[in-house]
Coordinates of C-alpha atoms and ligand atoms in Angstrom, one line a residue:
M1 CA 0.0 0.0 0.0
R2 CA 1.4 3.4 -1.0
V3 CA -0.2 6.4 0.7
L4 CA 0.1 10.2 0.6
V5 CA 0.0 12.2 3.8
T6 CA -0.5 15.9 3.3
G7 CA 0.8 18.0 6.3
A8 CA 3.3 15.2 6.9
A9 CA 5.8 17.5 8.7
G10 CA 3.3 18.7 11.2
F11 CA 2.7 17.4 14.7
L12 CA -0.1 14.9 13.8
G13 CA 1.1 14.2 10.3
S14 CA 4.6 13.1 11.4
H15 CA 3.1 10.8 14.0
L16 CA 0.8 9.3 11.3
V17 CA 3.8 8.8 9.0
D18 CA 5.5 6.8 11.8
Y19 CA 2.4 4.7 12.4
L20 CA 1.9 4.0 8.7
L21 CA 5.6 3.1 8.1
A22 CA 5.5 0.8 11.1
R23 CA 2.5 -1.0 9.5
G24 CA 4.6 -1.6 6.3
C25 CA 3.1 1.2 4.1
Q26 CA 5.1 3.2 1.6
V27 CA 4.6 6.8 2.5
V28 CA 4.8 10.0 0.5
G29 CA 4.8 13.0 2.8
L30 CA 3.8 16.4 1.4
D31 CA 4.2 19.6 3.3
N32 CA 5.0 23.3 2.5
L33 CA 6.7 23.7 5.9
L34 CA 4.6 26.8 6.8
T35 CA 3.8 25.4 10.2
G36 CA 5.4 22.0 9.9
S37 CA 9.1 21.3 10.2
R38 CA 11.6 18.8 8.7
R39 CA 12.8 18.2 12.3
N40 CA 9.5 16.2 12.9
L41 CA 10.7 13.7 10.3
A42 CA 14.4 13.8 11.0
H43 CA 14.3 10.6 13.2
L44 CA 13.2 8.5 10.2
P45 CA 16.1 6.2 9.2
A46 CA 17.5 6.6 5.7
E47 CA 16.2 3.2 4.7
A48 CA 12.6 4.1 5.7
D49 CA 10.1 3.7 2.8
F50 CA 9.4 7.4 2.9
E51 CA 9.6 10.2 0.3
F52 CA 9.3 13.8 1.2
V53 CA 7.8 16.3 -1.2
Q54 CA 8.0 20.0 -0.3
A55 CA 4.9 21.4 -2.0
D56 CA 1.8 23.5 -1.2
V57 CA -1.5 21.7 -1.4
R58 CA -2.9 24.9 -2.9
D59 CA -1.0 23.9 -6.1
P60 CA -2.2 20.9 -8.1
M61 CA -0.5 17.7 -6.9
T62 CA 1.8 15.7 -9.2
I63 CA 3.1 12.5 -7.7
D64 CA 4.2 9.7 -10.1
G65 CA 3.1 6.1 -9.6
A66 CA 0.3 4.4 -7.9
V67 CA -1.2 5.9 -4.7
D68 CA -3.8 3.8 -2.8
G69 CA -4.8 6.3 -0.1
V70 CA -4.7 10.0 0.7
F71 CA -4.7 11.2 4.3
H72 CA -5.4 15.0 4.0
L73 CA -4.2 16.6 7.1
A74 CA -2.5 19.8 5.8
S75 CA -3.7 23.0 7.6
P76 CA -2.5 25.4 10.2
A77 CA -4.3 23.9 13.3
S78 CA -3.6 26.0 16.4
P79 CA -5.7 29.1 16.9
L80 CA -2.5 31.1 17.1
D81 CA -1.3 29.9 13.7
Y82 CA -4.6 30.1 11.8
Q83 CA -5.4 33.6 13.1
K84 CA -1.9 34.7 11.9
L85 CA -2.5 32.9 8.6
P86 CA -6.2 33.5 7.9
I87 CA -6.2 33.6 4.0
E88 CA -3.8 30.6 3.8
T89 CA -6.0 28.6 6.2
L90 CA -9.1 29.3 4.1
E91 CA -7.3 28.5 0.9
V92 CA -5.8 25.2 2.3
G93 CA -9.3 24.1 3.4
G94 CA -10.9 25.1 0.1
I95 CA -8.4 25.0 -2.8
G96 CA -6.1 22.5 -1.0
T97 CA -8.9 20.1 -0.2
R98 CA -10.2 20.3 -3.8
N99 CA -6.7 19.5 -5.1
A100 CA -6.3 16.6 -2.8
L101 CA -9.7 15.2 -3.8
E102 CA -8.8 15.6 -7.5
F103 CA -5.6 13.8 -6.9
A104 CA -7.4 11.0 -5.0
G105 CA -9.9 10.7 -7.8
A106 CA -7.3 10.5 -10.5
K107 CA -5.4 7.8 -8.6
Q108 CA -8.6 6.0 -7.5
A109 CA -7.4 6.3 -4.0
R110 CA -9.4 6.3 -0.8
F111 CA -9.4 9.8 0.7
L112 CA -9.5 10.7 4.4
L113 CA -10.3 14.3 5.4
A114 CA -9.0 15.3 8.8
S115 CA -11.8 17.6 9.9
T116 CA -12.2 19.0 13.4
S117 CA -14.5 19.4 16.4
E118 CA -14.3 23.1 15.5
V119 CA -17.1 22.5 13.0
Y120 CA -19.4 22.3 16.1
G121 CA -18.3 25.9 16.9
D122 CA -19.4 26.8 20.5
P123 CA -21.7 23.8 20.8
L124 CA -25.1 23.9 22.4
V125 CA -25.4 20.1 22.6
H126 CA -23.2 18.0 24.9
P127 CA -21.5 15.8 24.2
Q128 CA -21.4 16.4 20.5
P129 CA -22.6 13.6 18.2
E130 CA -21.8 13.7 14.5
S131 CA -25.4 14.6 13.7
Y132 CA -25.1 17.9 15.5
W133 CA -24.8 20.8 13.0
G134 CA -22.9 23.1 15.3
N135 CA -23.0 26.7 16.4
A136 CA -20.2 28.4 14.5
N137 CA -19.7 32.1 13.9
P138 CA -18.9 32.7 10.2
I139 CA -17.0 36.0 10.8
G140 CA -15.4 35.6 14.2
P141 CA -11.7 35.2 14.9
R142 CA -11.9 31.4 14.7
S143 CA -14.0 31.4 11.5
V144 CA -11.1 31.0 9.1
Y145 CA -10.5 27.5 10.5
D146 CA -14.0 26.5 11.3
E147 CA -15.4 27.6 7.9
A148 CA -12.4 26.2 6.0
K149 CA -13.1 22.8 7.5
R150 CA -16.8 23.0 7.1
F151 CA -16.2 23.8 3.4
A152 CA -13.7 20.9 3.2
E153 CA -16.4 18.6 4.5
A154 CA -18.9 19.8 2.0
M155 CA -16.3 19.5 -0.8
T156 CA -15.4 16.0 0.3
N157 CA -19.1 15.1 0.3
A158 CA -19.5 16.6 -3.2
F159 CA -16.6 14.6 -4.6
R160 CA -18.0 11.4 -3.0
H161 CA -21.5 11.9 -4.6
H162 CA -20.7 13.6 -7.9
R163 CA -17.2 12.2 -8.8
G164 CA -17.4 8.8 -7.2
V165 CA -14.3 9.3 -4.9
D166 CA -14.2 6.9 -2.0
T167 CA -14.0 9.3 1.0
V168 CA -14.2 9.4 4.8
I169 CA -14.5 12.4 7.0
V170 CA -13.0 12.2 10.5
R171 CA -13.6 15.0 13.1
L172 CA -10.7 15.3 15.5
F173 CA -11.0 16.7 18.9
N174 CA -8.1 18.3 20.8
T175 CA -5.0 16.1 20.3
Y176 CA -1.7 16.4 22.2
G177 CA 1.6 14.6 22.4
S178 CA 5.3 15.0 21.5
R179 CA 6.3 17.3 18.7
M180 CA 3.7 20.0 19.3
R181 CA 5.7 23.2 18.7
P182 CA 6.5 24.8 22.1
A183 CA 5.2 28.2 20.9
D184 CA 2.2 27.0 19.0
G185 CA -0.1 28.7 21.5
R186 CA -2.1 25.6 22.3
V187 CA -2.9 25.0 25.8
V188 CA -1.0 21.7 26.5
S189 CA 2.2 22.9 24.9
T190 CA 1.9 26.3 26.5
F191 CA 1.2 25.1 30.0
A192 CA 3.9 22.4 29.8
I193 CA 6.6 24.9 28.8
Q194 CA 5.4 27.4 31.4
A195 CA 5.4 24.7 34.1
L196 CA 8.9 23.5 33.2
A197 CA 10.2 27.1 33.3
G198 CA 8.5 27.9 36.7
E199 CA 6.5 30.6 35.0
P200 CA 2.9 31.4 35.6
L201 CA 0.4 29.2 33.7
T202 CA -1.7 31.6 31.6
I203 CA -5.3 30.5 32.2
F204 CA -7.9 32.2 30.0
G205 CA -11.4 33.0 31.2
G206 CA -11.0 31.5 34.7
G207 CA -10.3 28.0 33.2
R208 CA -13.9 26.9 33.5
Q209 CA -14.2 26.1 29.8
S210 CA -13.7 22.5 28.9
R211 CA -11.9 20.4 26.2
S212 CA -11.4 16.7 25.7
F213 CA -7.7 15.8 25.2
C214 CA -6.7 12.7 23.3
H215 CA -3.2 11.4 23.0
V216 CA -1.8 11.4 19.5
S217 CA -1.1 7.7 19.5
D218 CA -4.8 7.0 19.9
I219 CA -5.7 9.5 17.1
T220 CA -3.3 8.0 14.6
R221 CA -4.7 4.5 15.3
G222 CA -8.2 5.9 14.9
L223 CA -7.3 7.6 11.6
V224 CA -6.0 4.3 10.1
L225 CA -9.0 2.4 11.3
A226 CA -11.3 4.9 9.7
F227 CA -9.3 4.8 6.5
E228 CA -9.5 0.9 6.5
S229 CA -13.2 0.9 7.1
D230 CA -15.9 1.5 4.5
L231 CA -17.4 4.4 6.5
A232 CA -18.1 7.8 4.8
G233 CA -18.4 9.6 8.2
P234 CA -18.3 12.0 9.6
V235 CA -16.9 10.2 12.6
N236 CA -15.7 11.8 15.8
L237 CA -12.3 10.8 17.2
G238 CA -11.4 12.2 20.6
N239 CA -11.3 11.4 24.2
P240 CA -14.7 11.5 25.9
R241 CA -13.2 12.6 29.2
E242 CA -14.2 16.2 29.5
T243 CA -11.6 18.3 31.4
T244 CA -11.7 21.9 32.4
I245 CA -8.7 24.1 31.6
R246 CA -8.2 24.6 35.3
E247 CA -8.0 20.8 35.9
L248 CA -5.6 20.5 33.0
A249 CA -3.4 23.1 34.6
D250 CA -3.3 21.1 37.8
L251 CA -2.5 17.8 36.0
I252 CA 0.4 19.5 34.1
L253 CA 1.8 21.0 37.3
V254 CA 1.8 17.5 38.9
A255 CA 3.3 15.9 35.8
A256 CA 6.1 18.5 35.6
E257 CA 6.5 18.5 39.4
S258 CA 6.2 22.3 39.1
D259 CA 5.0 24.9 41.6
S260 CA 4.3 27.6 39.0
P261 CA 1.5 29.9 39.9
V262 CA -1.4 30.6 37.6
A263 CA -2.1 33.9 35.8
E264 CA -5.7 34.7 34.9
L265 CA -6.2 36.3 31.5
P266 CA -9.5 37.1 29.7
L267 CA -11.2 34.5 27.6
P268 CA -10.5 35.0 23.8
V269 CA -13.5 35.9 21.6
D270 CA -15.6 32.9 20.5
D271 CA -13.5 30.5 22.6
P272 CA -15.9 27.5 22.9
R273 CA -17.1 26.9 26.4
R274 CA -17.5 23.1 26.3
R275 CA -16.3 20.5 24.0
C276 CA -16.6 16.7 24.4
P277 CA -17.1 14.1 21.7
D278 CA -19.8 11.5 21.6
I279 CA -17.7 8.6 20.3
S280 CA -20.4 5.9 20.1
L281 CA -20.0 5.7 16.3
A282 CA -16.2 5.1 16.5
E283 CA -16.7 2.6 19.2
T284 CA -19.4 0.5 17.4
E285 CA -18.2 0.9 13.8
L286 CA -14.4 1.0 14.3
G287 CA -14.0 -0.7 17.6
W288 CA -12.0 2.3 18.6
S289 CA -11.7 4.1 21.9
P290 CA -8.8 6.0 23.5
S291 CA -6.4 4.0 25.6
V292 CA -3.9 6.6 26.9
S293 CA -5.1 8.6 29.9
L294 CA -4.1 12.2 30.6
E295 CA -2.2 10.9 33.6
E296 CA -0.1 8.7 31.3
G297 CA 0.1 11.1 28.3
L298 CA 1.0 14.4 30.0
P299 CA 4.2 13.1 31.6
M300 CA 5.3 11.9 28.1
V301 CA 4.8 15.5 26.8
I302 CA 6.8 16.9 29.7
E303 CA 9.6 14.4 29.0
H304 CA 9.6 15.4 25.3
Y305 CA 10.0 19.1 26.2
R306 CA 12.7 18.3 28.8
E307 CA 14.6 16.4 26.1
S308 CA 14.2 18.9 23.4
D309 CA 15.2 21.7 25.8
A310 CA 12.5 24.0 24.6
K311 CA 12.9 27.7 25.6
A312 CA 10.3 28.9 28.0
G313 CA 9.9 32.5 26.8
S314 CA 8.5 31.5 23.5
A315 CA 5.4 30.0 25.0
R316 CA 4.7 33.1 27.0
C317 CA 4.9 35.2 23.8
A318 CA 2.6 32.8 22.0
A319 CA 0.0 33.0 24.8
A320 CA 0.1 36.8 24.6
G321 CA 0.0 37.0 20.8
V322 CA -3.2 36.8 18.7
R323 CA -5.3 36.1 21.8
M324 CA -5.1 39.8 22.7
T325 CA -8.6 39.9 21.0
T326 CA -10.6 39.4 24.1
R327 CA -14.1 40.2 25.2
Ligands
LIG1 N1 -6.0 28.3 26.8 C1 -5.6 28.9 28.0 N2 -4.3 29.3 28.1 C2 -3.4 29.3 27.1 C3 -3.8 28.7 25.9 C4 -5.1 28.2 25.8 O1 -6.4 28.9 29.0 O2 -2.3 29.7 27.3 C5 -7.4 27.8 26.7 C6 -8.1 28.3 25.5 O3 -8.8 29.6 25.8 C7 -9.1 27.2 25.2 C8 -8.4 26.0 25.7 O4 -7.3 26.4 26.5 O5 -10.3 27.4 26.0 C9 -7.9 25.2 24.5 O6 -7.1 26.0 23.7 P1 -6.2 25.5 22.5 O7 -5.7 26.7 21.8 O8 -5.3 24.4 22.9 O9 -7.3 24.7 21.5 P2 -8.8 25.1 21.0 O10 -9.2 26.4 21.6 O11 -8.6 25.1 19.5 O12 -9.6 23.9 21.5

């Protein structure tokens, strides 16, 4: 099996590449390195069945030879990144997804779209089943990501029904693990770096908002199960354990053995108040559920940052960056 992974040099993409190679796939990884990094793939041995193509998914894709599957992950994914790159994010979700679908159609490859829990916006239904249409603001600060992914889902559906492409849509909830950029502004990386540096953990909005954090190893396993199934989706992949940001801060302080204080900052505009996946569909149709608890996964992240000797200041800058747009 030869597969293409778009966004292969990113946090999730690089873990998926590892998982696919370990399963004996030939992998072509495509990335424009806008938010990804070659460092995330540097550990691959020279003999690995891996080929890297530096290209932008907004350009038509040309890859010679047979391709049996396309995992379309490419996109800025952290709120900090996509608010800095609004046009690019919309184009990647729109033009990039169209190009990836055209490519999958031409190769007669199965196509997996990595969509997001952000399609549910600031949800009014808890937990969120796939049948919920969401409560998303089309012009708010998060809209470039939310609407790009909603458009990508619609485009994927159109190619399925009008061009006969074999597709599956997967909605990913918050994912964490090693290789998240220390300054990507996301809460797990930011708190981990702050805790290690003994700096205050920047809790927005009192930390009463919730997320559901899933370890990247569980998500890569779920992506491949969805790809190997005959589901069209959408199917949620995420950890159904709902955690407030305040609880997460406490867990990270314990994992890092840190006595950092917390600093309260205002809640960014349109920051969803609750988010928790209903994973019944993945459980019944894919036999999938997460196996790594936060108590097991967070120490792994801390260890990763200890080893990579990340610099503390960068996370603080990230937390203060785009999120200045507060209520
Ligand atoms: N968050 C926080 N402090 C930070 C970064 C994020 O309290 O330094 C909060 C943020 O407001 C949100 C949650 O953590 O409610 C998750 O944020 P993240 O950017 O990781 O992901 P997303 O908002 O896309 O789920």
